[in-house]
Tab-separated table of C-alpha atoms in Angstrom:
chain	number	residue	atom	x	y	z
A	18	MET	CA	-5.863	14.744	-0.457
A	19	GLY	CA	-7.332	12.845	2.497
A	20	GLU	CA	-9.779	14.334	4.966
A	21	ASN	CA	-9.284	17.940	3.890
A	22	ALA	CA	-9.662	17.372	0.172
A	23	THR	CA	-13.359	18.174	0.109
A	24	THR	CA	-12.739	21.665	1.508
A	25	HIS	CA	-10.637	22.629	-1.505
A	26	HIS	CA	-12.724	21.073	-4.264
A	27	THR	CA	-15.733	22.514	-6.004
A	28	ASN	CA	-17.663	20.871	-8.794
A	29	SER	CA	-20.933	20.956	-10.638
A	30	ALA	CA	-22.304	17.920	-8.821
A	31	ASN	CA	-24.782	18.043	-5.959
A	32	ASN	CA	-22.973	19.559	-2.996
A	33	GLY	CA	-25.022	17.617	-0.462
A	34	ALA	CA	-26.572	20.706	1.095
A	35	ASN	CA	-29.589	18.725	2.236
A	36	ASP	CA	-27.589	16.012	3.955
A	37	ASN	CA	-28.093	17.422	7.436
A	38	GLN	CA	-31.839	17.205	7.153
A	39	ILE	CA	-33.571	14.649	9.333
A	40	GLY	CA	-34.150	11.440	7.413
A	41	PHE	CA	-31.253	11.796	4.986
A	42	LYS	CA	-30.346	8.439	3.484
A	43	SER	CA	-27.000	7.585	1.908
A	44	ARG	CA	-26.863	6.326	-1.659
A	45	VAL	CA	-24.239	3.752	-2.597
A	46	SER	CA	-22.642	3.155	-5.971
A	47	VAL	CA	-20.262	0.294	-6.774
A	48	ILE	CA	-17.794	1.109	-9.548
A	49	GLY	CA	-16.751	-2.230	-10.996
A	50	SER	CA	-18.431	-5.545	-11.707
A	51	GLY	CA	-15.870	-8.336	-11.869
A	52	SER	CA	-16.112	-11.198	-9.399
A	53	TRP	CA	-14.980	-9.078	-6.434
A	54	GLY	CA	-17.019	-6.091	-7.543
A	55	SER	CA	-20.111	-8.278	-7.782
A	56	VAL	CA	-19.481	-9.705	-4.321
A	57	ALA	CA	-19.012	-6.182	-2.955
A	58	ALA	CA	-22.355	-5.211	-4.461
A	59	LYS	CA	-23.987	-8.267	-2.877
A	60	LEU	CA	-22.604	-7.406	0.578
A	61	VAL	CA	-23.576	-3.762	0.335
A	62	ALA	CA	-27.027	-4.500	-1.089
A	63	PHE	CA	-27.858	-6.811	1.826
A	64	ASN	CA	-27.181	-3.985	4.238
A	65	THR	CA	-28.848	-1.159	2.334
A	66	LEU	CA	-32.072	-3.169	2.453
A	67	ASN	CA	-31.757	-3.704	6.191
A	68	LEU	CA	-30.386	-0.364	7.415
A	69	SER	CA	-32.697	2.637	7.549
A	70	SER	CA	-29.837	5.089	6.924
A	71	PHE	CA	-29.379	3.888	3.320
A	72	HIS	CA	-31.449	3.972	0.161
A	73	ASP	CA	-32.293	0.419	-0.871
A	74	GLU	CA	-30.986	0.697	-4.430
A	75	VAL	CA	-27.318	-0.002	-5.190
A	76	LYS	CA	-26.056	1.017	-8.623
A	77	MET	CA	-23.236	-1.136	-10.007
A	78	TRP	CA	-21.275	0.261	-12.932
A	79	VAL	CA	-20.561	-2.407	-15.553
A	80	PHE	CA	-17.981	-2.182	-18.301
A	81	GLU	CA	-20.312	-3.291	-21.053
A	82	GLU	CA	-19.600	-6.539	-22.863
A	83	THR	CA	-21.543	-8.659	-25.314
A	84	LEU	CA	-21.973	-12.260	-24.219
A	85	GLN	CA	-21.706	-15.210	-26.615
A	86	SER	CA	-25.505	-15.326	-26.670
A	87	GLY	CA	-25.523	-11.801	-28.074
A	88	GLU	CA	-27.052	-10.337	-24.921
A	89	LYS	CA	-25.414	-7.354	-23.234
A	90	LEU	CA	-23.828	-8.206	-19.889
A	91	THR	CA	-25.728	-5.388	-18.169
A	92	ASP	CA	-29.047	-6.702	-19.480
A	93	ALA	CA	-28.173	-10.231	-18.376
A	94	ILE	CA	-27.299	-9.058	-14.856
A	95	ASN	CA	-30.520	-7.083	-14.503
A	96	ARG	CA	-32.608	-9.927	-15.954
A	97	THR	CA	-31.133	-12.745	-13.849
A	98	ASN	CA	-29.889	-10.811	-10.802
A	99	GLU	CA	-26.558	-12.590	-11.362
A	100	ASN	CA	-23.270	-11.607	-12.951
A	101	VAL	CA	-23.521	-14.476	-15.391
A	102	LYS	CA	-19.961	-14.034	-16.652
A	103	TYR	CA	-17.878	-13.259	-13.573
A	104	LEU	CA	-19.955	-14.650	-10.699
A	105	PRO	CA	-22.478	-17.130	-12.133
A	106	GLY	CA	-24.978	-18.816	-9.860
A	107	ILE	CA	-24.887	-16.106	-7.173
A	108	LYS	CA	-27.871	-13.821	-6.627
A	109	LEU	CA	-26.687	-10.264	-6.023
A	110	GLY	CA	-29.881	-8.904	-4.471
A	111	LYS	CA	-32.905	-7.506	-6.270
A	112	ASN	CA	-31.851	-3.995	-5.276
A	113	VAL	CA	-28.599	-4.189	-7.303
A	114	ILE	CA	-29.036	-2.354	-10.610
A	115	ALA	CA	-26.345	-2.793	-13.268
A	116	ASP	CA	-25.642	0.342	-15.310
A	117	PRO	CA	-23.160	0.694	-18.207
A	118	ASP	CA	-23.237	4.505	-17.963
A	119	LEU	CA	-20.577	5.568	-15.445
A	120	ASP	CA	-21.964	9.084	-14.960
A	121	ASN	CA	-25.451	7.766	-14.303
A	122	ALA	CA	-24.170	5.024	-11.997
A	123	VAL	CA	-22.596	7.542	-9.599
A	124	LYS	CA	-25.296	10.213	-9.885
A	125	ASP	CA	-26.498	11.307	-6.422
A	126	ALA	CA	-24.325	8.695	-4.667
A	127	ASN	CA	-22.500	9.924	-1.576
A	128	MET	CA	-20.743	6.600	-0.899
A	129	LEU	CA	-18.600	5.315	-3.772
A	130	VAL	CA	-17.081	1.829	-3.757
A	131	PHE	CA	-14.196	1.495	-6.240
A	132	VAL	CA	-13.458	-2.114	-7.191
A	133	THR	CA	-11.929	-2.383	-10.663
A	134	PRO	CA	-8.591	-3.695	-11.936
A	135	HIS	CA	-6.119	-0.970	-11.048
A	136	GLN	CA	-5.067	-0.593	-14.688
A	137	PHE	CA	-8.429	1.109	-15.330
A	138	ILE	CA	-8.631	3.539	-12.431
A	139	ASP	CA	-6.861	6.382	-14.228
A	140	ASN	CA	-9.450	6.626	-17.008
A	141	ILE	CA	-12.328	6.081	-14.581
A	142	CYS	CA	-11.230	8.924	-12.315
A	143	LYS	CA	-10.663	11.281	-15.228
A	144	SER	CA	-14.176	10.506	-16.445
A	145	LEU	CA	-15.627	11.265	-13.015
A	146	VAL	CA	-14.011	14.669	-12.448
A	147	ASP	CA	-16.818	17.148	-11.652
A	148	LYS	CA	-19.356	14.292	-11.810
A	149	VAL	CA	-19.408	13.136	-8.169
A	150	ARG	CA	-20.877	14.884	-5.156
A	151	SER	CA	-18.393	17.142	-3.417
A	152	ASP	CA	-19.384	15.632	-0.072
A	153	ALA	CA	-18.986	12.037	-1.246
A	154	GLU	CA	-16.884	9.468	0.577
A	155	ALA	CA	-15.012	6.781	-1.348
A	156	ILE	CA	-13.535	3.430	-0.457
A	157	SER	CA	-11.083	1.498	-2.619
A	158	LEU	CA	-11.022	-2.292	-2.823
A	159	ILE	CA	-8.391	-2.055	-5.572
A	160	LYS	CA	-5.020	-3.756	-5.305
A	161	GLY	CA	-2.200	-1.873	-6.991
A	162	MET	CA	-0.562	1.516	-7.226
A	163	GLU	CA	0.239	4.173	-9.775
A	164	VAL	CA	3.962	4.684	-10.380
A	165	LYS	CA	4.840	8.115	-11.692
A	166	ILE	CA	8.108	9.953	-12.279
A	167	GLU	CA	7.773	11.678	-8.919
A	168	GLY	CA	7.239	8.373	-7.166
A	169	PRO	CA	4.570	5.796	-6.279
A	170	CYS	CA	1.000	6.873	-5.589
A	171	LEU	CA	-1.501	4.682	-3.776
A	172	ILE	CA	-4.841	4.162	-5.514
A	173	SER	CA	-6.713	5.704	-2.571
A	174	THR	CA	-4.510	8.791	-2.777
A	175	TYR	CA	-4.997	8.977	-6.530
A	176	ILE	CA	-8.789	8.820	-6.159
A	177	SER	CA	-8.675	11.522	-3.476
A	178	GLU	CA	-6.504	13.829	-5.544
A	179	GLN	CA	-8.431	13.350	-8.787
A	180	LEU	CA	-11.928	13.662	-7.341
A	181	GLY	CA	-11.294	15.867	-4.320
A	182	ILE	CA	-12.919	13.456	-1.875
A	183	ASN	CA	-11.688	11.360	1.033
A	184	CYS	CA	-10.917	7.728	0.232
A	185	SER	CA	-10.627	4.856	2.699
A	186	VAL	CA	-9.625	1.295	1.755
A	187	LEU	CA	-10.915	-2.232	2.353
A	188	MET	CA	-8.514	-5.150	2.061
A	189	GLY	CA	-8.354	-8.644	3.509
A	190	ALA	CA	-8.282	-12.399	3.054
A	191	ASN	CA	-11.107	-12.229	0.559
A	192	LEU	CA	-11.405	-14.826	-2.189
A	193	ALA	CA	-14.501	-13.629	-4.002
A	194	ASN	CA	-16.104	-17.009	-4.716
A	195	GLU	CA	-15.949	-18.043	-1.056
A	196	ILE	CA	-17.577	-14.835	0.181
A	197	ALA	CA	-20.183	-15.163	-2.571
A	198	GLU	CA	-21.068	-18.560	-1.086
A	199	GLU	CA	-21.361	-16.870	2.327
A	200	LYS	CA	-18.442	-18.716	3.911
A	201	PHE	CA	-17.078	-16.791	6.885
A	202	SER	CA	-14.414	-14.218	6.003
A	203	GLU	CA	-13.016	-10.997	7.419
A	204	ALA	CA	-11.558	-7.776	6.091
A	205	THR	CA	-9.853	-4.583	7.241
A	206	VAL	CA	-11.006	-1.022	6.605
A	207	GLY	CA	-8.084	1.394	6.565
A	208	TYR	CA	-8.980	4.998	7.340
A	209	ARG	CA	-7.106	8.282	7.831
A	210	ASN	CA	-8.527	10.499	10.567
A	211	ASN	CA	-12.288	10.184	10.654
A	212	ARG	CA	-13.333	7.197	12.766
A	213	GLU	CA	-17.005	7.972	12.164
A	214	ILE	CA	-16.575	7.500	8.414
A	215	ALA	CA	-14.714	4.247	9.040
A	216	GLU	CA	-17.602	2.980	11.137
A	217	GLN	CA	-20.008	3.800	8.303
A	218	TRP	CA	-18.006	1.626	5.938
A	219	VAL	CA	-17.816	-1.133	8.544
A	220	GLN	CA	-21.599	-0.972	8.929
A	221	LEU	CA	-22.124	-1.045	5.167
A	222	PHE	CA	-19.970	-4.134	4.550
A	223	THR	CA	-20.443	-6.226	7.696
A	224	THR	CA	-22.745	-9.238	7.415
A	225	PRO	CA	-23.140	-12.382	9.555
A	226	TYR	CA	-20.502	-14.064	7.372
A	227	PHE	CA	-18.238	-11.055	6.654
A	228	MET	CA	-16.540	-9.363	9.605
A	229	VAL	CA	-14.902	-5.973	9.099
A	230	THR	CA	-12.434	-4.242	11.448
A	231	PRO	CA	-11.319	-0.577	11.162
A	232	VAL	CA	-7.625	0.341	11.397
A	233	GLN	CA	-6.221	3.880	11.268
A	234	ASP	CA	-3.529	3.077	8.711
A	235	VAL	CA	-4.623	3.587	5.100
A	236	GLU	CA	-1.116	3.175	3.704
A	237	GLY	CA	-0.360	-0.037	5.590
A	238	VAL	CA	-3.707	-1.653	4.805
A	239	GLU	CA	-3.589	-0.705	1.125
A	240	LEU	CA	0.012	-1.717	0.528
A	241	CYS	CA	-0.566	-5.086	2.195
A	242	GLY	CA	-3.457	-5.709	-0.175
A	243	THR	CA	-1.291	-4.680	-3.101
A	244	LEU	CA	1.969	-6.470	-2.290
A	245	LYS	CA	0.433	-9.798	-1.315
A	246	ASN	CA	-0.149	-10.516	-5.028
A	247	VAL	CA	3.601	-10.386	-5.632
A	248	VAL	CA	4.166	-12.971	-2.904
A	249	ALA	CA	1.364	-15.097	-4.378
A	250	ILE	CA	3.151	-15.199	-7.727
A	251	ALA	CA	6.281	-16.445	-5.966
A	252	ALA	CA	4.184	-19.103	-4.223
A	253	GLY	CA	2.725	-20.118	-7.576
A	254	PHE	CA	6.204	-20.641	-9.001
A	255	VAL	CA	6.978	-22.930	-6.054
A	256	ASP	CA	3.790	-24.921	-6.676
A	257	GLY	CA	4.443	-25.169	-10.400
A	258	LEU	CA	7.889	-26.600	-9.750
A	259	ASP	CA	6.596	-29.025	-7.074
A	260	MET	CA	9.047	-27.657	-4.526
A	261	GLY	CA	6.831	-28.569	-1.590
A	262	ASN	CA	5.246	-26.969	1.456
A	263	ASN	CA	8.462	-26.171	3.327
A	264	THR	CA	9.730	-24.093	0.423
A	265	LYS	CA	6.370	-22.398	0.023
A	266	ALA	CA	6.262	-21.505	3.712
A	267	ALA	CA	9.760	-20.032	3.480
A	268	ILE	CA	8.810	-17.970	0.435
A	269	ILE	CA	5.720	-16.653	2.235
A	270	ARG	CA	7.816	-15.638	5.237
A	271	PHE	CA	10.416	-13.943	3.038
A	272	GLY	CA	7.594	-12.185	1.226
A	273	LEU	CA	5.986	-10.907	4.418
A	274	ARG	CA	9.326	-9.509	5.520
A	275	GLU	CA	9.829	-7.648	2.254
A	276	MET	CA	6.226	-6.403	2.364
A	277	ARG	CA	6.827	-4.900	5.793
A	278	GLU	CA	10.078	-3.244	4.793
A	279	PHE	CA	8.715	-1.896	1.523
A	280	CYS	CA	5.713	-0.404	3.331
A	281	LYS	CA	7.945	1.297	5.895
A	282	LEU	CA	10.294	2.481	3.162
A	283	LEU	CA	7.471	4.389	1.495
A	284	PHE	CA	5.509	5.393	4.596
A	285	SER	CA	7.171	5.554	7.989
A	286	SER	CA	3.716	5.863	9.569
A	287	VAL	CA	2.782	2.264	8.719
A	288	LYS	CA	2.009	0.312	11.892
A	289	ASP	CA	3.462	-3.121	12.658
A	290	ASP	CA	0.098	-4.245	14.026
A	291	THR	CA	-1.454	-3.806	10.585
A	292	PHE	CA	0.444	-6.839	9.315
A	293	PHE	CA	-1.430	-9.002	11.826
A	294	GLU	CA	-4.846	-7.860	10.592
A	295	SER	CA	-6.824	-9.617	7.872
A	296	CYS	CA	-5.221	-7.323	5.274
A	297	GLY	CA	-1.774	-8.573	6.283
A	298	VAL	CA	-0.745	-12.119	7.096
A	299	ALA	CA	-4.228	-13.580	6.543
A	300	ASP	CA	-4.496	-12.126	3.038
A	301	VAL	CA	-1.024	-13.356	2.139
A	302	ILE	CA	-1.872	-16.886	3.266
A	303	THR	CA	-5.182	-17.167	1.436
A	304	THR	CA	-3.813	-15.596	-1.754
A	305	CYS	CA	-0.783	-17.881	-1.770
A	306	PHE	CA	-3.038	-20.938	-1.566
A	307	GLY	CA	-6.154	-19.988	-3.493
A	308	GLY	CA	-5.840	-16.784	-5.525
A	309	ARG	CA	-5.732	-16.234	-9.271
A	310	ASN	CA	-2.159	-14.871	-9.171
A	311	ARG	CA	-0.912	-18.097	-7.602
A	312	LYS	CA	-2.923	-20.166	-10.082
A	313	VAL	CA	-1.548	-18.479	-13.197
A	314	ALA	CA	2.009	-18.341	-11.802
A	315	GLU	CA	1.831	-22.103	-11.237
A	316	ALA	CA	0.877	-22.612	-14.881
A	317	PHE	CA	3.672	-20.253	-15.947
A	318	ALA	CA	6.221	-22.347	-14.030
A	319	ARG	CA	4.861	-25.675	-15.291
A	320	ASN	CA	5.352	-24.371	-18.821
A	321	GLY	CA	8.941	-23.406	-18.026
A	322	GLY	CA	8.169	-19.733	-18.564
A	323	LYS	CA	7.589	-20.379	-22.267
A	324	ARG	CA	4.021	-19.078	-22.264
A	325	SER	CA	3.514	-15.443	-21.332
A	326	PHE	CA	1.398	-14.264	-18.443
A	327	ASP	CA	-0.795	-12.377	-20.922
A	328	GLU	CA	-1.494	-15.588	-22.805
A	329	LEU	CA	-2.192	-17.582	-19.654
A	330	GLU	CA	-4.367	-14.817	-18.208
A	331	ALA	CA	-6.545	-14.763	-21.339
A	332	GLU	CA	-6.852	-18.559	-21.317
A	333	MET	CA	-7.433	-19.131	-17.609
A	334	LEU	CA	-9.262	-16.107	-16.186
A	335	GLN	CA	-12.151	-15.528	-18.611
A	336	GLY	CA	-11.622	-11.792	-18.846
A	337	GLN	CA	-10.468	-11.184	-15.279
A	338	LYS	CA	-7.134	-9.456	-14.771
A	339	LEU	CA	-3.999	-10.417	-12.888
A	340	GLN	CA	-2.745	-7.780	-10.502
A	341	GLY	CA	0.550	-9.242	-9.329
A	342	VAL	CA	2.531	-9.029	-12.574
A	343	THR	CA	1.734	-5.344	-13.003
A	344	THR	CA	2.300	-4.625	-9.320
A	345	VAL	CA	5.710	-6.297	-9.190
A	346	ARG	CA	6.804	-4.312	-12.254
A	347	GLU	CA	5.762	-1.121	-10.475
A	348	VAL	CA	7.519	-2.184	-7.271
A	349	TYR	CA	10.644	-3.042	-9.264
A	350	GLU	CA	10.661	0.428	-10.838
A	351	VAL	CA	10.364	2.087	-7.435
A	352	LEU	CA	13.234	0.031	-6.037
A	353	ARG	CA	15.421	0.439	-9.130
A	354	HIS	CA	14.909	4.195	-9.111
A	355	ARG	CA	16.002	4.327	-5.473
A	356	GLY	CA	18.894	1.898	-5.916
A	357	LEU	CA	17.407	-0.586	-3.454
A	358	LEU	CA	16.882	-3.744	-5.527
A	359	GLU	CA	19.491	-5.697	-3.556
A	360	LEU	CA	17.536	-5.098	-0.361
A	361	PHE	CA	14.433	-6.776	-1.814
A	362	PRO	CA	15.715	-9.962	-3.486
A	363	LEU	CA	12.355	-11.765	-3.572
A	364	PHE	CA	10.483	-8.888	-5.201
A	365	ALA	CA	13.319	-8.343	-7.686
A	366	THR	CA	13.495	-12.037	-8.564
A	367	VAL	CA	9.740	-12.337	-9.098
A	368	HIS	CA	9.840	-9.459	-11.584
A	369	GLU	CA	12.853	-10.874	-13.408
A	370	ILE	CA	11.100	-14.235	-13.750
A	371	CYS	CA	7.868	-12.613	-14.949
A	372	SER	CA	9.759	-10.578	-17.542
A	373	GLY	CA	11.667	-13.608	-18.841
A	374	CYS	CA	15.089	-12.605	-17.541
A	375	LEU	CA	15.284	-15.583	-15.172
A	376	PRO	CA	13.755	-19.074	-15.217
A	377	PRO	CA	11.027	-19.945	-12.674
A	378	SER	CA	13.510	-22.086	-10.742
A	379	ALA	CA	15.360	-18.898	-9.773
A	380	ILE	CA	12.673	-18.262	-7.168
A	381	VAL	CA	14.759	-20.106	-4.560
A	382	ILE	CA	18.237	-19.168	-5.768
A	383	TYR	CA	17.924	-15.638	-4.410
A	384	SER	CA	17.643	-16.975	-0.858
A	385	GLU	CA	21.367	-17.791	-0.907
A	386	LYS	CA	22.003	-14.043	-0.744
A	387	LYS	CA	22.525	-12.419	2.597
A	388	ASN	CA	19.299	-11.509	4.339
A	389	ILE	CA	19.447	-7.762	4.927
A	390	PHE	CA	16.466	-7.300	7.208
A	391	PRO	CA	15.884	-8.828	10.631
A	392	VAL	CA	13.243	-11.539	10.773
């Protein structure tokens, strides 16, 4: 996995032998087309038009759907230059081409942007084995992790291992609709060893309204982006019960502490400074005040936990997926397997509320337990 993966992987795809020729231009493919995937395509497409080192065209893989009008979503995107279902009213750029064929969408691309709900990444990667260039670079904007019998696996690691290519990550305080409207935001690129590759991703995503900073800490950046959704669910419970801003601030602080300790539990290499980047404290704050996980968790609490998250998700998100409920279940399994649930009372309580074992009001009861970790 990581930087050396490409040296051990052979496939039938283009091996990039011509890449060292003068005038080589990178091709970018975006794998995913929800609200965040569409925004990612918009950011990237702006830069591919303006940077001579990239081909203008950006392929965006779309999981095909039929709209109420009877038109295919892909056709609607290509006709209107908008994702009319997940990001209506926002022009993506004339050089964004929606494609429902995954193999065709990644053909010839040497820069792959993964931005799908993490529940789908397993099937996507399996479909792409031997289909991507062996010299390709990937970046994951996906929040979540795969939990297997042998332990947790980060999405970036999973992509690297399945496809034999290096995978960086991009996380941050990024509410898709605000970036789509070109309101100033920032993000963090987490990379492993190759600073030059990190700078390429920074160049590809940076716009006048979107500032990107590289950090050599893939695990820290990715886990922050993953775990913040768990904290956002806790914040949503607080909002749904009208507990007030003081309680919400306390929950956010408790959540940040458990995020830091969970990251260091899994990866001792995680840097404290990472938590002060956009992927850390900034992402937690924005998600706890404006994200979809907070929104649905608030509704869950207002209904006394009597309506399931699945039901509320279907009603409120128009086909988009929650990440936090799945993530906290995965986190819970990791902690239970290691016998460490008592050390992470907030994470454990959020899962037990989501699964119906505790009422939403239990979100503050746990705080009466002894705090294990230093503030």
